[in-house]
Amino acid sequence: MDKDLQTRILNAVDARFDAQTQFLAELTAHPSTRGNEQSAQDFMASELGERGYKVDRWEIDVDDIRHMPGFSPVIGNYEEAVNVVGAHESASKKGRSLILNGHIDVVPEGPHDMWDTPPYDPRVDDGWMYGRGAGDMKAGLASNLFALDAIRECGFAPAADVYFQSVVEEECTGNGALACLQRGYRADAALIPEPFAETLVTAQVGVLWFQVHLQGLPTHVAYAGSGANAIEAAVPLIAALHEMEARWNTDQAKHPQFGHVHHPLNLNIGKIEGGDWTSSVPAWCVFDVRMGLFPGQDIDAAKAEIETVLTDAAQKNDFLRNNMPRVIYNGFEAEGYALAEDDSDTAKQAISALELAHGAVTGGQLDKVSITATTDARFFGLYADTPALVYGPKAEAIHGFNERVDLESVRRVTQATALFIAQWCQLESL
Amino acid sequence: MDKDLQTRILNAVDARFDAQTQFLAELTAHPSTRGNEQSAQDFMASELGERGYKVDRWEIDVDDIRHMPGFSPVIGNYEEAVNVVGAHESASKKGRSLILNGHIDVVPEGPHDMWDTPPYDPRVDDGWMYGRGAGDMKAGLASNLFALDAIRECGFAPAADVYFQSVVEEECTGNGALACLQRGYRADAALIPEPFAETLVTAQVGVLWFQVHLQGLPTHVAYAGSGANAIEAAVPLIAALHEMEARWNTDQAKHPQFGHVHHPLNLNIGKIEGGDWTSSVPAWCVFDVRMGLFPGQDIDAAKAEIETVLTDAAQKNDFLRNNMPRVIYNGFEAEGYALAEDDSDTAKQAISALELAHGAVTGGQLDKVSITATTDARFFGLYADTPALVYGPKAEAIHGFNERVDLESVRRVTQATALFIAQWCQLESL
């Protein structure tokens, strides 16, 4: 790329970075937990519309996507699960098309008293912006949008179609990204600025969510011996699941892309609830589990093994033997995905374009990482033959308290993204 | 007692037993869980008023009772916690006065799909009435009221003051009964028809409720190793509490009234809740514990031991050492009580009057039991020098699903209660 143009693009990001920070704060102020994304999506649609993108805003219909590979089951209805896509249609179409994807949903913020300042009242302190979702991944959405802005500031537009996607459901199913595929959005590559500290994600694990429901015979605690405690019955099942987790993480079992990762597949007991009254022996308990999977690991086989593990553990327990646990799948059935295994020229070219852009901004090499989480990249990579680059800013305490994102890192990622767009899509005059 | 009068009283109970069953069904239909007792108390007040009793209906003010022995701490406010007392004032006052006590509150019914029929839509099947609270203890309230009715049907009234009490809060603090003491209600004896199968309760355990709050460092499950799971941190604490429970139940530790009881002091993990999101390592978990105490066991010493047990267990755990559990007392601080240890003549006379009444109805001896639950009897016995007789019908699955009470047992208890009143209070003409 022309050095002068490169400098102009970098400067254009700098020039609008205060506005970008302000935009990020405004977006983070929307408490867009699952089911509550509408106001944030309204904001995104309005910002895209003001910039002249063709805005497509639609409610996901589960019936449209449930037959598709990569679909994850949902409990309850999907009313008001709204995706927003802003399309740039190139006049010349001489370059390669691109999807800029990000998710608008954030995970619950937890007890507010564990935050130093309110989670949806973002603040900047010492170069970090604090707030639920600031890092995961509203900074990424801001980066995608302001990277495009910087190109326009320089008097250009991408010389290929670009689809800016703001999707829901990344944090529990990925059905938002899947619905974009169903609606026909395709491009030569996808970029997803998830907060992995300016590294390129070349492998990600799969994720399975399930609930274990326990149910038993309740009684007054005065007769505790004749009832059995559904809460305490969870303990041996959790232990058995951790034994399975250990087996899946042995060196022999590891996927090559995760050979160097100490413990790639994490099992998490994320939620528990049980019982109605302190002096009643609890008759029910439900706990929610997240388990990682390797790329290529079969979802149905994983489910079967989990069910066997639970059944075997239950058989060894007097209470559980007569009250077998019930497993309900209510979220992620996400396969793993490894960009590193994509041998296509397109993938190689996309990676190399990003390496160039990253190097131009940082002066350093682009590190490659295998991550122990999932992202929406799998939909593009596995089900649409589209290499998906996950590359975003540095953030801390995502899913935790005092989540924060490094603003200088956001600036660099925005610059690298703008250069990547210019390289990948090429440019045409406005 | 005159045999003829005795027969007339028994027959009077029989004559009104259909009405009593109807009354019990109507009372059971009120879902009077904690905070929702008002409609049931309206019904009780109206029934007492119609019968000509002087009705006292008041809202409990915590400030009136918090200084009194036997008070249990409450979390939240006490608005609309209403007690109802109906007073019979004797003209002659030649007999001994009596409190007929029962509680209107019921424990939560739990998931409705675990009931064969709706918990607040009582039904009679094969001699049992089913419904939440039918046994514990609306049948007892009905028995108290219709025992008085039977005496009146025979043309008499008790020849001493009788206070019919319908109290709240028995199932979590006992502060309803305590508020009756504070309001000045006193009598020579108290009768509480809790559902212990026509036996006389001569000893009951104390009960302590506490919550254990765990709080930690949450994180995205991708980095589970750097967070720590507040839900799983509960497991070693629960194990340590069960070790304490075992120590308290050794033969050497047992109170003499419980020497023959296999496991008198039950520790129950009654409720648990933790975590906000399946893919976030949970930062918080709260579990609710009920622990029994022997009569004479000091509440403060018990609390101190519980706290030491939890602290010691936490010290052995990497996560807990840096996130010490917090104990909150939010309900029962109930001392044990043993009527069997009351050497007063009044107690002996009350027991012997009940033995006579029970024998006249059943032809059998009155069995004495030590129970592993608490009742409001402790307030009268420990803090008002009033022997409290717990004697009520046979019920099953109290605090469980398909709770039911044996209607023929209710009839017998009502008859025995009417004879006991006649004996204890003596009678005067209407």
Short mmCIF file of N, CA and C in Angstrom, two decimals, chain A residues 37-121:
data_model
loop_
_atom_site.label_atom_id
_atom_site.label_comp_id
_atom_site.label_asym_id
_atom_site.label_seq_id
_atom_site.Cartn_x
_atom_site.Cartn_y
_atom_site.Cartn_z
N GLU A 37 -31.30 -6.56 24.00
CA GLU A 37 -30.36 -5.96 23.05
C GLU A 37 -30.99 -4.87 22.20
N GLN A 38 -32.31 -4.68 22.30
CA GLN A 38 -33.01 -3.82 21.34
C GLN A 38 -32.49 -2.40 21.31
N SER A 39 -32.30 -1.78 22.47
CA SER A 39 -31.90 -0.37 22.46
C SER A 39 -30.50 -0.23 21.88
N ALA A 40 -29.63 -1.17 22.18
CA ALA A 40 -28.28 -1.12 21.61
C ALA A 40 -28.34 -1.32 20.08
N GLN A 41 -29.23 -2.22 19.66
CA GLN A 41 -29.35 -2.45 18.21
C GLN A 41 -30.00 -1.25 17.51
N ASP A 42 -30.93 -0.60 18.19
CA ASP A 42 -31.50 0.64 17.64
C ASP A 42 -30.39 1.66 17.41
N PHE A 43 -29.52 1.76 18.41
CA PHE A 43 -28.40 2.71 18.33
C PHE A 43 -27.49 2.35 17.15
N MET A 44 -27.16 1.06 17.03
CA MET A 44 -26.28 0.63 15.93
C MET A 44 -26.94 0.91 14.59
N ALA A 45 -28.24 0.56 14.45
CA ALA A 45 -28.93 0.76 13.18
C ALA A 45 -28.95 2.24 12.81
N SER A 46 -29.16 3.07 13.82
CA SER A 46 -29.20 4.51 13.56
C SER A 46 -27.82 5.03 13.13
N GLU A 47 -26.77 4.59 13.79
CA GLU A 47 -25.42 5.03 13.43
C GLU A 47 -25.06 4.57 12.01
N LEU A 48 -25.46 3.34 11.67
CA LEU A 48 -25.17 2.83 10.32
C LEU A 48 -25.96 3.60 9.28
N GLY A 49 -27.24 3.85 9.59
CA GLY A 49 -28.10 4.59 8.66
C GLY A 49 -27.57 6.00 8.39
N GLU A 50 -27.14 6.67 9.47
CA GLU A 50 -26.60 8.04 9.32
C GLU A 50 -25.39 8.07 8.39
N ARG A 51 -24.65 6.98 8.39
CA ARG A 51 -23.44 6.93 7.56
C ARG A 51 -23.74 6.50 6.13
N GLY A 52 -25.02 6.21 5.85
CA GLY A 52 -25.40 5.89 4.48
C GLY A 52 -25.35 4.41 4.13
N TYR A 53 -25.10 3.55 5.13
CA TYR A 53 -25.15 2.12 4.82
C TYR A 53 -26.60 1.69 4.66
N LYS A 54 -26.78 0.65 3.87
CA LYS A 54 -28.12 0.09 3.69
C LYS A 54 -28.38 -0.82 4.90
N VAL A 55 -29.35 -0.45 5.71
CA VAL A 55 -29.54 -1.15 6.99
C VAL A 55 -30.59 -2.24 6.87
N ASP A 56 -30.22 -3.43 7.29
CA ASP A 56 -31.13 -4.58 7.35
C ASP A 56 -31.27 -4.95 8.83
N ARG A 57 -32.48 -4.84 9.33
CA ARG A 57 -32.72 -5.09 10.74
C ARG A 57 -33.84 -6.11 10.81
N TRP A 58 -33.59 -7.30 11.36
CA TRP A 58 -34.64 -8.32 11.36
C TRP A 58 -34.62 -9.15 12.63
N GLU A 59 -35.82 -9.67 12.91
CA GLU A 59 -35.98 -10.52 14.08
C GLU A 59 -35.69 -11.97 13.67
N ILE A 60 -34.89 -12.64 14.46
CA ILE A 60 -34.54 -14.02 14.13
C ILE A 60 -35.76 -14.93 14.30
N ASP A 61 -36.00 -15.75 13.31
CA ASP A 61 -37.06 -16.75 13.40
C ASP A 61 -36.39 -18.12 13.51
N VAL A 62 -36.57 -18.76 14.66
CA VAL A 62 -35.89 -20.03 14.90
C VAL A 62 -36.22 -21.05 13.81
N ASP A 63 -37.45 -21.00 13.31
CA ASP A 63 -37.83 -21.96 12.28
C ASP A 63 -36.99 -21.80 11.01
N ASP A 64 -36.46 -20.61 10.80
CA ASP A 64 -35.62 -20.39 9.61
C ASP A 64 -34.25 -21.06 9.74
N ILE A 65 -33.80 -21.29 10.98
CA ILE A 65 -32.40 -21.70 11.15
C ILE A 65 -32.22 -23.05 11.83
N ARG A 66 -33.31 -23.60 12.38
CA ARG A 66 -33.12 -24.79 13.23
C ARG A 66 -32.61 -26.00 12.45
N HIS A 67 -32.80 -26.01 11.13
CA HIS A 67 -32.34 -27.14 10.32
C HIS A 67 -30.87 -26.98 9.91
N MET A 68 -30.27 -25.83 10.19
CA MET A 68 -28.94 -25.55 9.66
C MET A 68 -27.84 -26.14 10.54
N PRO A 69 -26.74 -26.57 9.94
CA PRO A 69 -25.62 -27.00 10.77
C PRO A 69 -25.12 -25.83 11.62
N GLY A 70 -24.76 -26.13 12.85
CA GLY A 70 -24.28 -25.08 13.75
C GLY A 70 -25.37 -24.49 14.62
N PHE A 71 -26.63 -24.87 14.36
CA PHE A 71 -27.72 -24.35 15.20
C PHE A 71 -27.59 -24.88 16.62
N SER A 72 -27.87 -24.03 17.60
CA SER A 72 -27.89 -24.44 19.00
C SER A 72 -29.29 -24.31 19.55
N PRO A 73 -29.72 -25.28 20.34
CA PRO A 73 -31.09 -25.24 20.86
C PRO A 73 -31.29 -24.08 21.83
N VAL A 74 -32.47 -23.55 21.83
CA VAL A 74 -32.81 -22.47 22.77
C VAL A 74 -34.05 -22.88 23.53
N ILE A 75 -34.08 -22.46 24.80
CA ILE A 75 -35.26 -22.68 25.63
C ILE A 75 -36.00 -21.35 25.64
N GLY A 76 -37.30 -21.40 25.48
CA GLY A 76 -38.05 -20.15 25.46
C GLY A 76 -38.13 -19.60 24.06
N ASN A 77 -38.72 -18.44 23.93
CA ASN A 77 -38.92 -17.93 22.58
C ASN A 77 -37.86 -16.89 22.20
N TYR A 78 -37.90 -16.47 20.96
CA TYR A 78 -36.85 -15.64 20.41
C TYR A 78 -37.38 -14.27 20.05
N GLU A 79 -38.50 -13.91 20.63
CA GLU A 79 -39.05 -12.60 20.29
C GLU A 79 -38.03 -11.52 20.60
N GLU A 80 -37.95 -10.60 19.69
CA GLU A 80 -37.09 -9.44 19.86
C GLU A 80 -35.61 -9.78 19.89
N ALA A 81 -35.22 -10.91 19.32
CA ALA A 81 -33.79 -11.17 19.09
C ALA A 81 -33.50 -10.61 17.70
N VAL A 82 -32.92 -9.43 17.67
CA VAL A 82 -32.83 -8.65 16.44
C VAL A 82 -31.38 -8.52 15.99
N ASN A 83 -31.12 -8.86 14.76
CA ASN A 83 -29.82 -8.63 14.14
C ASN A 83 -29.84 -7.33 13.34
N VAL A 84 -28.69 -6.71 13.22
CA VAL A 84 -28.55 -5.51 12.39
C VAL A 84 -27.36 -5.70 11.45
N VAL A 85 -27.58 -5.48 10.18
CA VAL A 85 -26.48 -5.49 9.21
C VAL A 85 -26.52 -4.19 8.41
N GLY A 86 -25.37 -3.54 8.29
CA GLY A 86 -25.25 -2.36 7.43
C GLY A 86 -24.38 -2.73 6.23
N ALA A 87 -24.90 -2.53 5.02
CA ALA A 87 -24.16 -2.97 3.83
C ALA A 87 -23.57 -1.78 3.08
N HIS A 88 -22.32 -1.93 2.74
CA HIS A 88 -21.68 -1.01 1.78
C HIS A 88 -21.63 -1.73 0.43
N GLU A 89 -22.25 -1.15 -0.57
CA GLU A 89 -22.19 -1.74 -1.91
C GLU A 89 -21.17 -0.98 -2.74
N SER A 90 -20.18 -1.72 -3.15
CA SER A 90 -19.10 -1.08 -3.92
C SER A 90 -19.58 -0.80 -5.34
N ALA A 91 -19.10 0.32 -5.88
CA ALA A 91 -19.43 0.65 -7.27
C ALA A 91 -18.56 -0.19 -8.21
N SER A 92 -17.29 -0.33 -7.86
CA SER A 92 -16.37 -0.99 -8.80
C SER A 92 -16.28 -2.50 -8.59
N LYS A 93 -16.45 -2.92 -7.38
CA LYS A 93 -16.33 -4.34 -7.00
C LYS A 93 -15.04 -4.96 -7.53
N LYS A 94 -13.98 -4.25 -7.43
CA LYS A 94 -12.72 -4.79 -7.94
C LYS A 94 -11.93 -5.57 -6.88
N GLY A 95 -12.28 -5.37 -5.60
CA GLY A 95 -11.54 -6.06 -4.54
C GLY A 95 -12.31 -7.27 -4.01
N ARG A 96 -11.86 -7.75 -2.84
CA ARG A 96 -12.50 -8.90 -2.22
C ARG A 96 -13.46 -8.44 -1.13
N SER A 97 -14.59 -9.10 -1.07
CA SER A 97 -15.64 -8.65 -0.14
C SER A 97 -15.30 -9.09 1.29
N LEU A 98 -15.98 -8.47 2.25
CA LEU A 98 -15.61 -8.65 3.65
C LEU A 98 -16.83 -8.54 4.56
N ILE A 99 -16.85 -9.40 5.53
CA ILE A 99 -17.83 -9.26 6.63
C ILE A 99 -17.08 -8.76 7.86
N LEU A 100 -17.56 -7.67 8.42
CA LEU A 100 -17.04 -7.17 9.70
C LEU A 100 -18.08 -7.52 10.75
N ASN A 101 -17.76 -8.50 11.57
CA ASN A 101 -18.78 -9.03 12.49
C ASN A 101 -18.44 -8.70 13.94
N GLY A 102 -19.48 -8.45 14.71
CA GLY A 102 -19.32 -8.29 16.16
C GLY A 102 -20.64 -8.61 16.83
N HIS A 103 -20.58 -8.95 18.11
CA HIS A 103 -21.83 -9.25 18.81
C HIS A 103 -22.18 -8.14 19.79
N ILE A 104 -23.47 -7.88 19.86
CA ILE A 104 -23.98 -6.79 20.69
C ILE A 104 -24.36 -7.29 22.09
N ASP A 105 -24.56 -8.61 22.22
CA ASP A 105 -25.01 -9.13 23.52
C ASP A 105 -23.83 -9.20 24.50
N VAL A 106 -24.15 -8.96 25.75
CA VAL A 106 -23.15 -9.04 26.82
C VAL A 106 -23.65 -10.05 27.86
N VAL A 107 -22.73 -10.59 28.66
CA VAL A 107 -23.16 -11.52 29.71
C VAL A 107 -23.62 -10.72 30.93
N PRO A 108 -24.43 -11.33 31.78
CA PRO A 108 -24.95 -10.60 32.94
C PRO A 108 -23.80 -10.03 33.79
N GLU A 109 -24.06 -8.91 34.38
CA GLU A 109 -23.02 -8.17 35.09
C GLU A 109 -22.82 -8.69 36.51
N GLY A 110 -23.75 -9.52 37.02
CA GLY A 110 -23.61 -10.03 38.39
C GLY A 110 -23.96 -8.95 39.41
N PRO A 111 -23.72 -9.26 40.69
CA PRO A 111 -24.08 -8.31 41.76
C PRO A 111 -23.36 -6.97 41.57
N HIS A 112 -24.13 -5.89 41.55
CA HIS A 112 -23.53 -4.57 41.30
C HIS A 112 -22.56 -4.15 42.39
N ASP A 113 -22.77 -4.66 43.59
CA ASP A 113 -21.87 -4.21 44.67
C ASP A 113 -20.47 -4.78 44.52
N MET A 114 -20.28 -5.68 43.58
CA MET A 114 -18.94 -6.19 43.34
C MET A 114 -18.21 -5.39 42.25
N TRP A 115 -18.88 -4.41 41.68
CA TRP A 115 -18.24 -3.49 40.74
C TRP A 115 -17.78 -2.24 41.50
N ASP A 116 -16.64 -1.71 41.11
CA ASP A 116 -16.18 -0.46 41.73
C ASP A 116 -17.07 0.70 41.32
N THR A 117 -17.53 0.69 40.08
CA THR A 117 -18.49 1.70 39.61
C THR A 117 -19.53 0.96 38.78
N PRO A 118 -20.70 1.58 38.57
CA PRO A 118 -21.80 0.84 37.92
C PRO A 118 -21.41 0.29 36.54
N PRO A 119 -21.77 -0.96 36.27
CA PRO A 119 -21.32 -1.64 35.06
C PRO A 119 -21.81 -1.00 33.76
N TYR A 120 -22.94 -0.30 33.82
CA TYR A 120 -23.46 0.31 32.59
C TYR A 120 -23.33 1.82 32.62
N ASP A 121 -22.41 2.28 33.43
CA ASP A 121 -22.08 3.70 33.49
C ASP A 121 -20.57 3.79 33.21
#
